[in-house]
């Protein structure tokens, strides 16, 4: 609202593109965020969007700068967990743990507190403190039978920590619970569970391509059979090699 209408519209369009692309193409989202930042660097929402775009592309130093600036502008604590996670990304898990014990955490809503717990557990794992990470994730939110936006990720993180500690049966149980609560497929819990159960997935497209190549090889006879046409089973040539053979 602080911007002239034409400029506000331009900024809004770029922010919409950031929101639409940040999951499927974070690099493009980052590009739109940088445009918005050039147009309206004094708008808190723009600094926050730039922070998330930088975070999604693992530019943690930039993300930290933008999140801190957005927090100063808004006075809100809601970015506290992601700021702490940027510290982890920059190789400073001790700083993330320090933030996890700060008074600001008590001002977060339930979702923010769960997010902070996930960050703290990750920091413990960064430091090689696996048992401490498991204990950090053990909470009323984890034990609850209710399903909330954070439930699947919390259960997944707990299962993953258990598996890293070679507590395979418990890990399987919690991956299964993560699958039950992950209706939107935000985690790969179903794949991890299948892996633990010994289920193997095959790529139908790759199988069809392999069959096609095998059939083509069977028809190479006489003068058409060149040394380049003979390959060890299970090995695939490069795209250039395949194109060269087809052209010949």
mmCIF file of C-alpha atoms in Angstrom:
data_model
loop_
_atom_site.group_PDB
_atom_site.id
_atom_site.type_symbol
_atom_site.label_atom_id
_atom_site.label_comp_id
_atom_site.label_asym_id
_atom_site.label_seq_id
_atom_site.Cartn_x
_atom_site.Cartn_y
_atom_site.Cartn_z
ATOM 1 C CA UNK A 1 0.000 0.000 0.000
ATOM 2 C CA UNK A 2 3.008 2.319 0.433
ATOM 3 C CA UNK A 3 3.887 2.077 -3.265
ATOM 4 C CA UNK A 4 2.426 3.919 -6.287
ATOM 5 C CA UNK A 5 -0.195 1.725 -7.942
ATOM 6 C CA UNK A 6 1.749 0.890 -11.104
ATOM 7 C CA UNK A 7 4.853 -0.024 -9.119
ATOM 8 C CA UNK A 8 2.769 -1.975 -6.605
ATOM 9 C CA UNK A 9 1.244 -3.998 -9.449
ATOM 10 C CA UNK A 10 4.674 -4.810 -10.870
ATOM 11 C CA UNK A 11 5.956 -5.898 -7.469
ATOM 12 C CA UNK A 12 2.840 -7.970 -6.829
ATOM 13 C CA UNK A 13 3.219 -9.825 -10.144
ATOM 14 C CA UNK A 14 6.775 -10.780 -9.276
ATOM 15 C CA UNK A 15 5.775 -11.937 -5.801
ATOM 16 C CA UNK A 16 3.010 -14.080 -7.292
ATOM 17 C CA UNK A 17 5.565 -15.745 -9.555
ATOM 18 C CA UNK A 18 7.822 -16.393 -6.578
ATOM 19 C CA UNK A 19 4.983 -18.141 -4.777
ATOM 20 C CA UNK A 20 4.049 -20.199 -7.837
ATOM 21 C CA UNK A 21 7.574 -21.321 -8.707
ATOM 22 C CA UNK A 22 9.379 -21.677 -5.400
ATOM 23 C CA UNK A 23 8.631 -25.409 -5.056
ATOM 24 C CA UNK A 24 8.944 -26.578 -8.664
ATOM 25 C CA UNK A 25 11.632 -24.200 -9.957
ATOM 26 C CA UNK A 26 13.318 -22.335 -7.085
ATOM 27 C CA UNK A 27 15.974 -20.785 -9.334
ATOM 28 C CA UNK A 28 13.317 -19.036 -11.423
ATOM 29 C CA UNK A 29 11.539 -17.995 -8.241
ATOM 30 C CA UNK A 30 14.810 -16.509 -7.025
ATOM 31 C CA UNK A 31 15.067 -14.479 -10.236
ATOM 32 C CA UNK A 32 11.601 -12.986 -9.767
ATOM 33 C CA UNK A 33 12.383 -12.271 -6.118
ATOM 34 C CA UNK A 34 15.465 -10.309 -7.110
ATOM 35 C CA UNK A 35 13.371 -8.209 -9.498
ATOM 36 C CA UNK A 36 10.866 -7.450 -6.742
ATOM 37 C CA UNK A 37 13.736 -6.592 -4.421
ATOM 38 C CA UNK A 38 15.126 -4.053 -6.906
ATOM 39 C CA UNK A 39 11.703 -2.480 -7.239
ATOM 40 C CA UNK A 40 10.716 -2.316 -3.572
ATOM 41 C CA UNK A 41 13.496 -3.140 -1.155
ATOM 42 C CA UNK A 42 11.841 -1.186 1.645
ATOM 43 C CA UNK A 43 8.751 -3.390 1.734
ATOM 44 C CA UNK A 44 8.889 -6.090 4.400
ATOM 45 C CA UNK A 45 6.922 -8.648 2.379
ATOM 46 C CA UNK A 46 9.402 -8.284 -0.475
ATOM 47 C CA UNK A 47 12.377 -8.860 1.820
ATOM 48 C CA UNK A 48 10.653 -11.921 3.260
ATOM 49 C CA UNK A 49 9.894 -13.339 -0.203
ATOM 50 C CA UNK A 50 13.506 -12.736 -1.235
ATOM 51 C CA UNK A 51 14.579 -14.560 1.893
ATOM 52 C CA UNK A 52 12.508 -17.628 1.118
ATOM 53 C CA UNK A 53 13.669 -17.685 -2.505
ATOM 54 C CA UNK A 54 17.295 -17.513 -1.374
ATOM 55 C CA UNK A 55 16.618 -20.188 1.244
ATOM 56 C CA UNK A 56 15.040 -22.496 -1.346
ATOM 57 C CA UNK A 57 18.163 -22.211 -3.524
ATOM 58 C CA UNK A 58 20.481 -22.752 -0.533
ATOM 59 C CA UNK A 59 21.857 -19.223 -0.631
ATOM 60 C CA UNK A 60 21.784 -19.162 3.146
ATOM 61 C CA UNK A 61 23.888 -16.040 3.596
ATOM 62 C CA UNK A 62 21.487 -14.022 1.437
ATOM 63 C CA UNK A 63 18.464 -15.621 3.088
ATOM 64 C CA UNK A 64 19.741 -14.773 6.553
ATOM 65 C CA UNK A 65 20.246 -11.141 5.586
ATOM 66 C CA UNK A 66 16.750 -10.853 4.072
ATOM 67 C CA UNK A 67 15.002 -12.631 6.946
ATOM 68 C CA UNK A 68 16.720 -10.470 9.542
ATOM 69 C CA UNK A 69 15.776 -7.339 7.639
ATOM 70 C CA UNK A 70 12.150 -8.489 7.260
ATOM 71 C CA UNK A 71 12.015 -9.246 10.977
ATOM 72 C CA UNK A 72 13.285 -5.784 11.862
ATOM 73 C CA UNK A 73 10.676 -4.243 9.582
ATOM 74 C CA UNK A 74 7.753 -6.241 10.924
ATOM 75 C CA UNK A 75 8.782 -6.766 14.531
ATOM 76 C CA UNK A 76 7.404 -10.326 14.278
ATOM 77 C CA UNK A 77 9.105 -13.469 15.613
ATOM 78 C CA UNK A 78 7.527 -15.841 13.070
ATOM 79 C CA UNK A 79 10.745 -16.010 11.016
ATOM 80 C CA UNK A 80 12.795 -17.117 14.029
ATOM 81 C CA UNK A 81 12.908 -20.848 13.095
ATOM 82 C CA UNK A 82 13.940 -20.265 9.484
ATOM 83 C CA UNK A 83 16.600 -17.791 10.604
ATOM 84 C CA UNK A 84 17.946 -20.505 12.895
ATOM 85 C CA UNK A 85 17.900 -22.995 10.032
ATOM 86 C CA UNK A 86 19.931 -20.584 7.910
ATOM 87 C CA UNK A 87 22.536 -20.668 10.676
ATOM 88 C CA UNK A 88 22.585 -24.444 10.265
ATOM 89 C CA UNK A 89 22.964 -24.049 6.516
ATOM 90 C CA UNK A 90 25.991 -21.828 7.098
ATOM 91 C CA UNK A 91 27.608 -24.506 9.264
ATOM 92 C CA UNK A 92 26.734 -22.952 12.618
ATOM 93 C CA UNK A 93 24.496 -25.538 14.394
ATOM 94 C CA UNK A 94 25.560 -24.231 17.808
ATOM 95 C CA UNK A 95 24.021 -20.853 16.931
ATOM 96 C CA UNK A 96 20.797 -22.599 15.872
ATOM 97 C CA UNK A 97 20.656 -24.397 19.242
ATOM 98 C CA UNK A 98 21.257 -21.109 21.034
ATOM 99 C CA UNK A 99 18.295 -19.630 19.172
ATOM 100 C CA UNK A 100 16.171 -22.689 20.050
ATOM 101 C CA UNK A 101 16.569 -21.796 23.730
ATOM 102 C CA UNK A 102 15.889 -18.086 23.327
ATOM 103 C CA UNK A 103 12.797 -16.329 24.795
ATOM 104 C CA UNK A 104 11.528 -15.618 21.258
ATOM 105 C CA UNK A 105 10.563 -19.289 20.896
ATOM 106 C CA UNK A 106 7.889 -18.886 23.567
ATOM 107 C CA UNK A 107 6.283 -16.158 21.467
ATOM 108 C CA UNK A 108 5.849 -18.458 18.458
ATOM 109 C CA UNK A 109 2.537 -20.119 17.689
ATOM 110 C CA UNK A 110 2.274 -23.908 17.829
ATOM 111 C CA UNK A 111 3.397 -24.362 14.214
ATOM 112 C CA UNK A 112 6.413 -22.136 14.827
ATOM 113 C CA UNK A 113 7.384 -24.021 17.966
ATOM 114 C CA UNK A 114 7.223 -27.346 16.122
ATOM 115 C CA UNK A 115 9.329 -25.874 13.335
ATOM 116 C CA UNK A 116 11.862 -24.707 15.903
ATOM 117 C CA UNK A 117 11.963 -28.208 17.378
ATOM 118 C CA UNK A 118 12.696 -29.638 13.918
ATOM 119 C CA UNK A 119 15.525 -27.154 13.430
ATOM 120 C CA UNK A 120 16.972 -27.939 16.857
ATOM 121 C CA UNK A 121 16.865 -31.679 16.153
ATOM 122 C CA UNK A 122 18.618 -31.075 12.841
ATOM 123 C CA UNK A 123 21.305 -29.068 14.614
ATOM 124 C CA UNK A 124 21.833 -31.936 17.062
ATOM 125 C CA UNK A 125 22.314 -34.298 14.135
ATOM 126 C CA UNK A 126 24.751 -31.848 12.532
ATOM 127 C CA UNK A 127 26.814 -32.116 15.712
ATOM 128 C CA UNK A 128 26.638 -35.918 15.706
ATOM 129 C CA UNK A 129 24.312 -35.944 18.748
ATOM 130 C CA UNK A 130 21.843 -38.474 17.384
ATOM 131 C CA UNK A 131 20.302 -39.554 20.682
ATOM 132 C CA UNK A 132 19.783 -35.916 21.635
ATOM 133 C CA UNK A 133 18.082 -35.304 18.286
ATOM 134 C CA UNK A 134 15.659 -38.159 18.955
ATOM 135 C CA UNK A 135 14.866 -36.814 22.428
ATOM 136 C CA UNK A 136 14.369 -33.298 21.015
ATOM 137 C CA UNK A 137 11.650 -34.580 18.674
ATOM 138 C CA UNK A 138 9.797 -36.461 21.420
ATOM 139 C CA UNK A 139 7.013 -34.055 22.304
ATOM 140 C CA UNK A 140 3.245 -33.827 22.887
ATOM 141 C CA UNK A 141 2.878 -32.844 19.227
ATOM 142 C CA UNK A 142 4.619 -36.046 18.138
ATOM 143 C CA UNK A 143 2.515 -38.205 20.478
ATOM 144 C CA UNK A 144 -0.766 -36.578 19.427
ATOM 145 C CA UNK A 145 -3.167 -38.578 17.247
ATOM 146 C CA UNK A 146 -4.415 -35.384 15.638
ATOM 147 C CA UNK A 147 -3.244 -34.407 12.169
ATOM 148 C CA UNK A 148 -1.964 -30.879 11.713
ATOM 149 C CA UNK A 149 0.047 -29.183 8.944
ATOM 150 C CA UNK A 150 3.288 -30.065 10.734
ATOM 151 C CA UNK A 151 2.394 -33.647 11.711
ATOM 152 C CA UNK A 152 3.801 -35.500 8.687
ATOM 153 C CA UNK A 153 7.125 -33.654 8.750
ATOM 154 C CA UNK A 154 7.524 -34.148 12.509
ATOM 155 C CA UNK A 155 6.826 -37.867 12.274
ATOM 156 C CA UNK A 156 9.111 -38.174 9.266
ATOM 157 C CA UNK A 157 12.000 -36.437 11.034
ATOM 158 C CA UNK A 158 11.543 -38.712 14.047
ATOM 159 C CA UNK A 159 11.478 -41.835 11.862
ATOM 160 C CA UNK A 160 14.582 -40.705 10.004
ATOM 161 C CA UNK A 161 16.457 -40.089 13.263
ATOM 162 C CA UNK A 162 15.441 -43.526 14.575
ATOM 163 C CA UNK A 163 16.655 -45.157 11.381
ATOM 164 C CA UNK A 164 19.981 -43.339 11.615
ATOM 165 C CA UNK A 165 20.286 -44.796 15.125
ATOM 166 C CA UNK A 166 19.681 -48.318 13.742
ATOM 167 C CA UNK A 167 16.299 -48.538 15.489
ATOM 168 C CA UNK A 168 14.781 -49.943 12.312
ATOM 169 C CA UNK A 169 11.512 -51.393 13.626
ATOM 170 C CA UNK A 170 10.619 -48.174 15.421
ATOM 171 C CA UNK A 171 11.602 -46.197 12.331
ATOM 172 C CA UNK A 172 9.301 -48.315 10.180
ATOM 173 C CA UNK A 173 6.413 -47.657 12.577
ATOM 174 C CA UNK A 174 6.932 -43.900 12.416
ATOM 175 C CA UNK A 175 7.413 -43.798 8.663
ATOM 176 C CA UNK A 176 4.038 -45.576 8.437
ATOM 177 C CA UNK A 177 2.508 -42.946 10.724
ATOM 178 C CA UNK A 178 4.036 -40.217 8.571
ATOM 179 C CA UNK A 179 2.433 -41.761 5.476
ATOM 180 C CA UNK A 180 -0.967 -41.775 7.210
ATOM 181 C CA UNK A 181 -0.761 -38.069 7.944
ATOM 182 C CA UNK A 182 0.904 -36.967 4.695
ATOM 183 C CA UNK A 183 -2.143 -36.550 2.485
ATOM 184 C CA UNK A 184 -0.448 -33.968 0.248
ATOM 185 C CA UNK A 185 2.742 -35.940 -0.330
ATOM 186 C CA UNK A 186 5.011 -33.335 1.252
ATOM 187 C CA UNK A 187 7.512 -36.025 2.272
ATOM 188 C CA UNK A 188 8.826 -39.199 0.653
ATOM 189 C CA UNK A 189 7.718 -41.271 3.641
ATOM 190 C CA UNK A 190 5.930 -43.805 1.420
ATOM 191 C CA UNK A 191 9.135 -44.454 -0.535
ATOM 192 C CA UNK A 192 11.171 -44.805 2.648
ATOM 193 C CA UNK A 193 8.621 -47.222 4.054
ATOM 194 C CA UNK A 194 8.633 -49.292 0.875
ATOM 195 C CA UNK A 195 12.419 -49.393 0.962
ATOM 196 C CA UNK A 196 12.370 -50.749 4.507
ATOM 197 C CA UNK A 197 9.843 -53.386 3.408
ATOM 198 C CA UNK A 198 12.095 -54.455 0.542
ATOM 199 C CA UNK A 199 9.805 -53.201 -2.212
ATOM 200 C CA UNK A 200 11.632 -52.279 -5.414
ATOM 201 C CA UNK A 201 10.217 -49.847 -7.959
ATOM 202 C CA UNK A 202 11.024 -49.979 -11.668
ATOM 203 C CA UNK A 203 10.790 -47.220 -14.231
ATOM 204 C CA UNK A 204 8.429 -48.392 -16.990
ATOM 205 C CA UNK A 205 9.843 -45.827 -19.434
ATOM 206 C CA UNK A 206 13.418 -47.014 -18.934
ATOM 207 C CA UNK A 207 12.329 -50.656 -19.292
ATOM 208 C CA UNK A 208 10.565 -49.868 -22.593
ATOM 209 C CA UNK A 209 13.620 -47.982 -23.848
ATOM 210 C CA UNK A 210 15.867 -50.897 -22.917
ATOM 211 C CA UNK A 211 13.566 -53.347 -24.733
ATOM 212 C CA UNK A 212 13.596 -51.126 -27.822
ATOM 213 C CA UNK A 213 17.379 -50.951 -27.838
ATOM 214 C CA UNK A 214 17.617 -54.712 -27.328
ATOM 215 C CA UNK A 215 15.291 -55.334 -30.271
ATOM 216 C CA UNK A 216 17.302 -53.003 -32.480
ATOM 217 C CA UNK A 217 20.499 -54.791 -31.553
ATOM 218 C CA UNK A 218 19.041 -58.164 -32.575
ATOM 219 C CA UNK A 219 18.492 -56.844 -36.129
ATOM 220 C CA UNK A 220 22.111 -55.750 -36.589
ATOM 221 C CA UNK A 221 23.688 -58.434 -38.782
ATOM 222 C CA UNK A 222 26.359 -58.912 -41.476
ATOM 223 C CA UNK A 223 28.133 -55.774 -42.615
ATOM 224 C CA UNK A 224 25.871 -53.605 -40.417
ATOM 225 C CA UNK A 225 27.357 -55.147 -37.271
ATOM 226 C CA UNK A 226 30.181 -52.838 -36.198
ATOM 227 C CA UNK A 227 32.274 -52.976 -33.011
ATOM 228 C CA UNK A 228 30.450 -49.868 -31.724
ATOM 229 C CA UNK A 229 27.197 -51.846 -31.736
ATOM 230 C CA UNK A 230 28.489 -54.295 -29.139
ATOM 231 C CA UNK A 231 28.141 -53.183 -25.541
ATOM 232 C CA UNK A 232 28.352 -54.978 -22.220
ATOM 233 C CA UNK A 233 25.005 -55.936 -20.727
ATOM 234 C CA UNK A 234 23.653 -53.331 -18.351
ATOM 235 C CA UNK A 235 25.762 -50.464 -19.728
ATOM 236 C CA UNK A 236 24.215 -47.625 -21.702
ATOM 237 C CA UNK A 237 26.132 -45.376 -24.053
ATOM 238 C CA UNK A 238 25.898 -41.613 -24.005
ATOM 239 C CA UNK A 239 23.259 -39.736 -26.003
ATOM 240 C CA UNK A 240 25.932 -38.708 -28.541
ATOM 241 C CA UNK A 241 26.994 -42.321 -29.044
ATOM 242 C CA UNK A 242 23.437 -43.497 -29.622
ATOM 243 C CA UNK A 243 22.791 -40.660 -32.098
ATOM 244 C CA UNK A 244 26.015 -41.459 -33.965
ATOM 245 C CA UNK A 245 25.014 -45.090 -34.323
ATOM 246 C CA UNK A 246 21.562 -44.161 -35.540
ATOM 247 C CA UNK A 247 23.023 -41.747 -38.124
ATOM 248 C CA UNK A 248 25.387 -44.450 -39.402
#
